[in-house]
Short mmCIF file of C-alpha atoms in Angstrom, two decimals:
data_model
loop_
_atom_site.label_atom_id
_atom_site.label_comp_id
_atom_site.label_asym_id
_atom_site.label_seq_id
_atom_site.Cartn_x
_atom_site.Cartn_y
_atom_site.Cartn_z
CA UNK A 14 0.00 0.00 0.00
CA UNK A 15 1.62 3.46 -1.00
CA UNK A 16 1.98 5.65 1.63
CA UNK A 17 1.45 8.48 -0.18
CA UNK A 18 -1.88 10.18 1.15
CA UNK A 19 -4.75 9.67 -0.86
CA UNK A 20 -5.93 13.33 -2.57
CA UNK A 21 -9.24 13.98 -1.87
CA UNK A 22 -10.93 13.63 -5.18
CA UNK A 23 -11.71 17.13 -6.99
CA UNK A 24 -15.51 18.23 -6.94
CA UNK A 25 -16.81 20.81 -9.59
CA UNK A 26 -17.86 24.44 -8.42
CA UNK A 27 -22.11 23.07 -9.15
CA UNK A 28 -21.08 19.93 -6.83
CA UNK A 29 -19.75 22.02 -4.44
CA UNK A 30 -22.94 24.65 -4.64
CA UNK A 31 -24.82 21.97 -4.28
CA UNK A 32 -23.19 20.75 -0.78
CA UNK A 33 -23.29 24.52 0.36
CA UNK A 34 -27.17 24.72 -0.14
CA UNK A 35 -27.50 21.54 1.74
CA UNK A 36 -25.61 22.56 4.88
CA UNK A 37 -27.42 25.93 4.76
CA UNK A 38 -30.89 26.67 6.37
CA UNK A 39 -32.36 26.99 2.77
CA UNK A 40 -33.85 23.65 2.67
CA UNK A 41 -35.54 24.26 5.93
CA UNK A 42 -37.21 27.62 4.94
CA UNK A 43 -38.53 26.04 1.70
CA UNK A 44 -39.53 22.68 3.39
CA UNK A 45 -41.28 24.88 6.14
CA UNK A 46 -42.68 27.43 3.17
CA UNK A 47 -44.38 24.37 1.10
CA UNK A 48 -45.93 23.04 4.91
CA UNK A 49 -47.42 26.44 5.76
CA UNK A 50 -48.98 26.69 2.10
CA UNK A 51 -49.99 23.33 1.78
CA UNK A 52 -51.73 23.42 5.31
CA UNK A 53 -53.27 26.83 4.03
CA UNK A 54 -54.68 24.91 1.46
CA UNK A 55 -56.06 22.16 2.83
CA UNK A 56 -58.07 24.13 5.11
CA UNK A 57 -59.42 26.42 2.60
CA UNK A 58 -60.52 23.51 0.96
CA UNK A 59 -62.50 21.79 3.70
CA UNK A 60 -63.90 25.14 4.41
CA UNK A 61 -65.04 25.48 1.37
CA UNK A 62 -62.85 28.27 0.25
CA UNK A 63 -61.43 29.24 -3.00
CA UNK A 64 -61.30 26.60 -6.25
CA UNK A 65 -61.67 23.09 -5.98
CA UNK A 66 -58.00 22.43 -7.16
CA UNK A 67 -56.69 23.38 -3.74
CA UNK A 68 -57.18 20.49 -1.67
CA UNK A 69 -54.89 17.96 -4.10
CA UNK A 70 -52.34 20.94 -4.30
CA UNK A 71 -51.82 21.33 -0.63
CA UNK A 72 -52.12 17.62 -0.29
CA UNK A 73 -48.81 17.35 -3.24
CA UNK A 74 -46.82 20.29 -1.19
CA UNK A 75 -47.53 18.12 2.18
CA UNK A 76 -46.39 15.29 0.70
CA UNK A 77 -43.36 16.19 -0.76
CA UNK A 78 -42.39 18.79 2.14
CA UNK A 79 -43.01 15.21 4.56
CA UNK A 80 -40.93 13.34 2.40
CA UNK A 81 -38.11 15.36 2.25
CA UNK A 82 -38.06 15.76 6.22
CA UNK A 83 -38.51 12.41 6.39
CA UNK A 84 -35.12 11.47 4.30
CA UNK A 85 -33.45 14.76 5.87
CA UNK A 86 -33.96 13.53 9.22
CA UNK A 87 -32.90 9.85 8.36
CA UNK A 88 -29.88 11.00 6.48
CA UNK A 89 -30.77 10.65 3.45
CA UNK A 90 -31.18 12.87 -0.22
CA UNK A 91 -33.92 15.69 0.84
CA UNK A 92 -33.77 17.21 -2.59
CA UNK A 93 -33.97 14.03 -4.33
CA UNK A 94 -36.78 12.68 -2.48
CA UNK A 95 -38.29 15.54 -2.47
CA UNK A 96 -38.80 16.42 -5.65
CA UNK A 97 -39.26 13.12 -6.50
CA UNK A 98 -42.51 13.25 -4.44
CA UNK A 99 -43.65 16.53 -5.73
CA UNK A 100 -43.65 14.80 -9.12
CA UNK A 101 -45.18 11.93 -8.25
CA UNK A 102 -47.75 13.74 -6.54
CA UNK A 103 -48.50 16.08 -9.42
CA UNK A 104 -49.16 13.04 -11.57
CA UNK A 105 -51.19 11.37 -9.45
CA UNK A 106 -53.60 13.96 -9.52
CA UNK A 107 -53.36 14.65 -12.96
CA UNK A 108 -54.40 11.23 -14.18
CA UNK A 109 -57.36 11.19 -11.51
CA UNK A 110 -57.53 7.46 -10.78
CA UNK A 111 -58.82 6.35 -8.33
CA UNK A 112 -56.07 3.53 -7.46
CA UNK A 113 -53.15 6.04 -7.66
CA UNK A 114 -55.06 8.80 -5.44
CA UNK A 115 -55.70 6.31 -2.87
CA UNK A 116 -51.96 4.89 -2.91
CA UNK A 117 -50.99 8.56 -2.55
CA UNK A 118 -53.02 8.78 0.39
CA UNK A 119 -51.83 5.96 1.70
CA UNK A 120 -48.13 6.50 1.36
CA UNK A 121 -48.82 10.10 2.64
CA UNK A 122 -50.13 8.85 5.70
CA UNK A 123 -47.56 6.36 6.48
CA UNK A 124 -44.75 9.28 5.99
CA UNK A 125 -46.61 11.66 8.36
CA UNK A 126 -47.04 8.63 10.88
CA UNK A 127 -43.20 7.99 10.85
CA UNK A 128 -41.99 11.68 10.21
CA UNK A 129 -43.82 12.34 13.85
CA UNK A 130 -42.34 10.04 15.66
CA UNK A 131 -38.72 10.73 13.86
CA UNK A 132 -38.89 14.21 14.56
CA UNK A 133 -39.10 13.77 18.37
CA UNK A 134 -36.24 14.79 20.53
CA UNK A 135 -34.87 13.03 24.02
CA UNK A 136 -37.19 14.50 26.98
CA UNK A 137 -35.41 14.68 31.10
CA UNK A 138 -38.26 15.48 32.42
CA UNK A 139 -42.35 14.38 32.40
CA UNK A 140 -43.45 18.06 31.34
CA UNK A 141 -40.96 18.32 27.67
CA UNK A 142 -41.76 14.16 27.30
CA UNK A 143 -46.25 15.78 27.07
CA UNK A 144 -44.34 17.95 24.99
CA UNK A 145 -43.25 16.27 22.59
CA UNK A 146 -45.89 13.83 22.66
CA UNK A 147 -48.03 16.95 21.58
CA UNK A 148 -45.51 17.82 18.81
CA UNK A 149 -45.82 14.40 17.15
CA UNK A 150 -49.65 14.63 17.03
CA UNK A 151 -49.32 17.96 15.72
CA UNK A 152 -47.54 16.58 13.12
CA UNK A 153 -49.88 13.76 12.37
CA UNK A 154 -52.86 15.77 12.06
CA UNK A 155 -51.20 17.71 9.12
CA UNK A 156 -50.43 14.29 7.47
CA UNK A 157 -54.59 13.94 8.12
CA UNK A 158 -55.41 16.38 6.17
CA UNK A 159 -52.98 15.99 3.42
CA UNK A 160 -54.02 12.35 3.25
CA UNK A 161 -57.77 12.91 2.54
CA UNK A 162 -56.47 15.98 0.43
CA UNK A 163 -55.69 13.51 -2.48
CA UNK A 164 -59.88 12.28 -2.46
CA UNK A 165 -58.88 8.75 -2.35
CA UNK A 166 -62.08 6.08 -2.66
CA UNK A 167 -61.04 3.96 0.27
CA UNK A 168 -62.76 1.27 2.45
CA UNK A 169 -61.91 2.91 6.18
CA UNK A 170 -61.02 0.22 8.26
CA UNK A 171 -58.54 -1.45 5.34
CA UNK A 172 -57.21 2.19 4.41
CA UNK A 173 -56.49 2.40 8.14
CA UNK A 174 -54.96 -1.20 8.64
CA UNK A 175 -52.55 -1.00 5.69
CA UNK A 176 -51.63 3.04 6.32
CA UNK A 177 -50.53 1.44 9.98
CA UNK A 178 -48.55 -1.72 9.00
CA UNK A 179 -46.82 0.53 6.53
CA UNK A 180 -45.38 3.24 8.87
CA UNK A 181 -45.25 0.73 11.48
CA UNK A 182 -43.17 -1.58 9.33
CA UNK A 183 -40.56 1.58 8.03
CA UNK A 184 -40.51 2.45 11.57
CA UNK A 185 -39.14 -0.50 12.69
CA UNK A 186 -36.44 -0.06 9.63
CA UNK A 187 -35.25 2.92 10.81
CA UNK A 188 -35.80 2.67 14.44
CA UNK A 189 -33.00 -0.82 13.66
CA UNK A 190 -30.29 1.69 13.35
CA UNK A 191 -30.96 4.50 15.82
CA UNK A 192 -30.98 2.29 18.38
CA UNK A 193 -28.56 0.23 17.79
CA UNK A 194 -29.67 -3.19 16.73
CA UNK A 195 -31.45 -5.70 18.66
CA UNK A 196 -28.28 -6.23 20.67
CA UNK A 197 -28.49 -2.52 21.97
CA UNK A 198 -31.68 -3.65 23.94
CA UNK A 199 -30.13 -4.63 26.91
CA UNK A 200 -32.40 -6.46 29.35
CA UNK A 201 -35.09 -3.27 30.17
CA UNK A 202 -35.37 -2.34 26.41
CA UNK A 203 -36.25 -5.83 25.87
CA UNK A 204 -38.73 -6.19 28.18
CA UNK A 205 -39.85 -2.89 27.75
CA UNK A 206 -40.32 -3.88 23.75
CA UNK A 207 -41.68 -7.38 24.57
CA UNK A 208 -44.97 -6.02 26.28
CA UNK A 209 -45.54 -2.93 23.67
CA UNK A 210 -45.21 -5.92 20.98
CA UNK A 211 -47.72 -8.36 23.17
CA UNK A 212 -50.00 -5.42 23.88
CA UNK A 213 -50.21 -4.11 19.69
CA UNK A 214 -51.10 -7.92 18.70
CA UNK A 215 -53.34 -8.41 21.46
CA UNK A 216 -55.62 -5.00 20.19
CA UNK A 217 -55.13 -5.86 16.42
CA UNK A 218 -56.41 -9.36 17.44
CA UNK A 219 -59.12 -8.57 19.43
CA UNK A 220 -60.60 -6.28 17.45
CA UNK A 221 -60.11 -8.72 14.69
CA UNK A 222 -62.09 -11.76 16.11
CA UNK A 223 -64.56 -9.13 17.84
CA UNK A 224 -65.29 -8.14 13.82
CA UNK A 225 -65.52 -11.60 12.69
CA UNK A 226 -66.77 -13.96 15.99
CA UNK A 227 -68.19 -11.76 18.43
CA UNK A 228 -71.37 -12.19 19.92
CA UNK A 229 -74.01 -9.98 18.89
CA UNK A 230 -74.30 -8.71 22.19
CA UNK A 231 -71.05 -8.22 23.27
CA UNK A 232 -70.81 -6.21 20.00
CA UNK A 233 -73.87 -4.50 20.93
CA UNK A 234 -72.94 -3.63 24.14
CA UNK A 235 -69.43 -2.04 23.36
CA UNK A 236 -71.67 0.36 20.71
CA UNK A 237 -73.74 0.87 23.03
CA UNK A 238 -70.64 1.90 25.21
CA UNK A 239 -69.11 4.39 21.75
CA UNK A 240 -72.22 6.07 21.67
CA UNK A 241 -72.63 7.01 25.06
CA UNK A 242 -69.24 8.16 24.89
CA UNK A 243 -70.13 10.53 21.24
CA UNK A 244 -73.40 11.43 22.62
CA UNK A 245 -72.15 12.72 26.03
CA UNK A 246 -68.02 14.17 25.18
CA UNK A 247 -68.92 14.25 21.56
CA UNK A 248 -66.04 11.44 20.64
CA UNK A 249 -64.47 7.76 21.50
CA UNK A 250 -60.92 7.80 21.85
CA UNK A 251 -59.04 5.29 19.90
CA UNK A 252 -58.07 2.53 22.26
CA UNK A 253 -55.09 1.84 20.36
CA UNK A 254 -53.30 5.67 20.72
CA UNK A 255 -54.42 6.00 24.21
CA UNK A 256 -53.23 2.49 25.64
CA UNK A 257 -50.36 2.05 23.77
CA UNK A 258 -49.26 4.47 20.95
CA UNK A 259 -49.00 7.79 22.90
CA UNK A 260 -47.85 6.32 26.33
CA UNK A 261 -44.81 5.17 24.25
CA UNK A 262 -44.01 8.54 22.62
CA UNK A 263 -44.15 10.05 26.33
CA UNK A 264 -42.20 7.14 27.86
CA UNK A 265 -39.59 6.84 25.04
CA UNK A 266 -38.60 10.46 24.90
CA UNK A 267 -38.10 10.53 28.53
CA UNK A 268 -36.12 6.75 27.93
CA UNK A 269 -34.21 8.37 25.04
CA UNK A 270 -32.59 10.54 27.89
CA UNK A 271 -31.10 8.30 29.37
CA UNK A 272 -30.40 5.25 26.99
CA UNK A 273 -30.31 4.84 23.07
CA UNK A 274 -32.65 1.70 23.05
CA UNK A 275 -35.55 4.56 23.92
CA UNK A 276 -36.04 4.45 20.34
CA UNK A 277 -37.78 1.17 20.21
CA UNK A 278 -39.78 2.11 23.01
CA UNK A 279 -40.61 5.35 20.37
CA UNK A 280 -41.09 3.14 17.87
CA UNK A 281 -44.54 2.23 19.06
CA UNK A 282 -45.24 5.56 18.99
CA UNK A 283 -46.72 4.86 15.60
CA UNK A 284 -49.81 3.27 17.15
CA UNK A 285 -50.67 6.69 18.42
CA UNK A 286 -49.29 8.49 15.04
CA UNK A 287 -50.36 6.41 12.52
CA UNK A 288 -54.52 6.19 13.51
CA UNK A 289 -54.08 10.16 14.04
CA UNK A 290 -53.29 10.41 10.20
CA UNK A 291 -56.17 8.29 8.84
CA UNK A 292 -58.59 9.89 11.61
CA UNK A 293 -60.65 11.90 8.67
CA UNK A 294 -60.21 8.82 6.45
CA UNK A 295 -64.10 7.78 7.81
CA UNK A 296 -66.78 10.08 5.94
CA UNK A 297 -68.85 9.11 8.36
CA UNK A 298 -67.06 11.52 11.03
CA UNK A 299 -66.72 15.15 11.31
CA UNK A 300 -63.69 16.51 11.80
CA UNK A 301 -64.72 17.54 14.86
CA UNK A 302 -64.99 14.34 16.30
CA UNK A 303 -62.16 12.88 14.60
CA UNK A 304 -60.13 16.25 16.69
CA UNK A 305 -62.01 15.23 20.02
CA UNK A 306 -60.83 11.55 19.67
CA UNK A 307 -57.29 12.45 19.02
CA UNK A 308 -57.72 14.70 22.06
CA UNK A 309 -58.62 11.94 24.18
CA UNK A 310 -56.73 9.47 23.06
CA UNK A 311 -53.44 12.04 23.61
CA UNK A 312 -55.16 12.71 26.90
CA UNK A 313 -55.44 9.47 28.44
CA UNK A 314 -51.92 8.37 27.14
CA UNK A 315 -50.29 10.95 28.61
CA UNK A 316 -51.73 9.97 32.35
CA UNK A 317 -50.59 6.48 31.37
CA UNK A 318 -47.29 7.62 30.20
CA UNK A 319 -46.89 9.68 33.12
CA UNK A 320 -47.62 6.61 35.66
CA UNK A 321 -44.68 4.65 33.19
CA UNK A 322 -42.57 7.17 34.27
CA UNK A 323 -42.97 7.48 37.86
CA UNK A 324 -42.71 3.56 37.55
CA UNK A 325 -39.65 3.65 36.06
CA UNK A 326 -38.36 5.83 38.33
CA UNK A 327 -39.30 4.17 41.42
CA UNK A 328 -38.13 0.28 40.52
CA UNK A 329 -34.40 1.84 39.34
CA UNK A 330 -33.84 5.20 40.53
CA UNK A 331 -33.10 6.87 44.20
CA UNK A 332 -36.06 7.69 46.47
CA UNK A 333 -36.48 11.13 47.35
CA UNK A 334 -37.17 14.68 45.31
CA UNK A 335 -33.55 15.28 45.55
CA UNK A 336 -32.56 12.29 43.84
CA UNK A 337 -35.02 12.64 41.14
CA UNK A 338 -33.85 16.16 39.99
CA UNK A 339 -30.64 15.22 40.14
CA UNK A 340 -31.38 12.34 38.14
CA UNK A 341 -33.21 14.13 35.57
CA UNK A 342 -30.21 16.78 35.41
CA UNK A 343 -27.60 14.09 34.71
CA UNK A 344 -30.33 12.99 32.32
CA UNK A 345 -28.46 14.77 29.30
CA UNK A 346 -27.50 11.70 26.79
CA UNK A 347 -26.97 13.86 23.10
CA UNK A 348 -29.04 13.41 20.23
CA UNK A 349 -28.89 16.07 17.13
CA UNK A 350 -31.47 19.17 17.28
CA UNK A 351 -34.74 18.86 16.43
CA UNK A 352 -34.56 19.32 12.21
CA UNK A 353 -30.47 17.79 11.92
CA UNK A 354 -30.38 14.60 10.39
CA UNK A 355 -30.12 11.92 13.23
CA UNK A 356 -27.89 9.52 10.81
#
């Protein structure tokens, strides 16, 4: 081998424009730019305000300003992707078919559902852990209305299953790396993972054979319980975010503090994520409703979450106030801001 050291090899002055821009804050003003219009957009459209066109077009500019995050925050090609799903969008709605509209929904969805959870930061204490738990919905109800933006003919409970598998599925992909493998678990992360993994198959199944074999009045009787619910607080939250999904965003930020295998606590995160971007999927309810039942849902997940915490706390920490603010101070394990690429 020459010892000679290897010249760096020579980029041209567009090559290195091009890796100027993407260090710059450009790509976050014009990511941010195509959110605020296409959120502008969509609401004008559900108003009804202004021509018809607007709905798809804010639903495009979602899409490919969610994309682009998405790869920015996962180290990958913004531009590319970006672009790429601008494109892709625009096409979609140009050829106005039914099967590509409702594959663009559903591939919007599942990129809002993951680009929540991704763009989540580590949390010391209980009150920035709600926080970002509220951040991540935020997120997710954009990704709701971008997703029914693109008018997609869609059987609800299907749209919803496959939108969730989806992000849940890339989530898992991506969550492999941040936190290290499987063998960055460690004994806590596993168990930890091993009930969030019994709990999501034990809801998916239940409400499964509850579809297909439930008695009629066991069926009856849990309607009879969701329209109590809508007729008296005006919505049901979705068992699904509030047992499982949000409790994990609020207890896997404040685990991301202190260990890396946090993330696959996060990861279920998408239980509460993904239903929050298909929640105006269902013609059949209003979007005020579908905004009471994400409420909830966030509501009751945070209590839960909080209790995880405390929990936590108690079986492995120091009794005593003292010795759980100093805990939380020396709670500072670094992760990259909030909009740096995290790979």
């Amino acid at each position: 081998m020459s010892r000679r050291a290897r010249r760096a090899p020579t980029r041209t002055p567009i090559e290195q424009r091009i890796g100027e821009l993407a260090l710059s804050r450009v790509p976050f003003a014009v990511g941010a730019t195509l959110v605020v219009l296409g959120t502008a957009a969509l609401v004008c459209a559900m108003v009804p305000v202004g021509p018809t066109w607007l709905g798809q077009t804010g639903a495009v500019l979602i899409a490919g300003a969610f994309t682009a995050g998405l790869a920015s925050r996962t180290g990958g090609r913004p531009v590319v992707f970006g672009l790429l799903a601008l494109a892709c969008g625009t096409g979609v709605v140009l050829s106005d078919s039914d099967l590509l509209l409702t594959g663009a929904a559903i591939g919007t969805s599942s990129i809002a559902a993951v680009l929540a959870v991704m763009l989540t930061v580590p949390a010391a204490g209980v009150p920035s852990a709600v926080r970002e738990a509220v951040i991540a919905m935020a997120v997710a109800g954009v990704g709701a209305l971008a997703t029914i933006g693109f008018e997609p003919a869609i059987n609800p409970s299907r749209f919803e299953f496959v939108g969730f598998v989806l992000a849940f599925l890339s989530g898992l992909v991506l969550v492999y790396r941040l936190g290290a493998g499987l063998h960055g678990l460690g004994r806590r992360g596993l168990i930890v993972v091993a009930i969030g993994g019994a709990v999501l198959a034990a809801t998916l199944l239940y409400a499964e054979l509850l579809r297909s074999y439930g008695s009629s009045g066991l069926v009856d009787e849990l309607r009879s319980w969701v329209s109590w619910s809508r007729d008296t607080i005006g919505a049901f939250p979705r068992p699904i975010s509030a047992l499982l999904g949000v409790p994990a965003l609020v207890y896997g930020c404040h685990m991301r503090a202190r260990r890396r295998q946090g993330w696959w606590v996060c990861a279920f995160g998408i239980a509460a994520t993904s239903p929050a971007t298909t929640a105006l999927a269902n013609p059949a309810v209003s979007l005020l409703e579908a905004a009471l039942s994400i409420g909830y849902s966030l509501l009751i997940g945070i209590l839960i979450g909080w209790g995880l915490i405390r929990l936590d706390l108690a079986l492995t920490g120091n009794r005593g106030r003292r010795s759980r603010v100093a805990e939380q101070a020396a709670a500072v394990r670094p992760e990259p801001p909030r909009f740096d690429p995290l790979l």
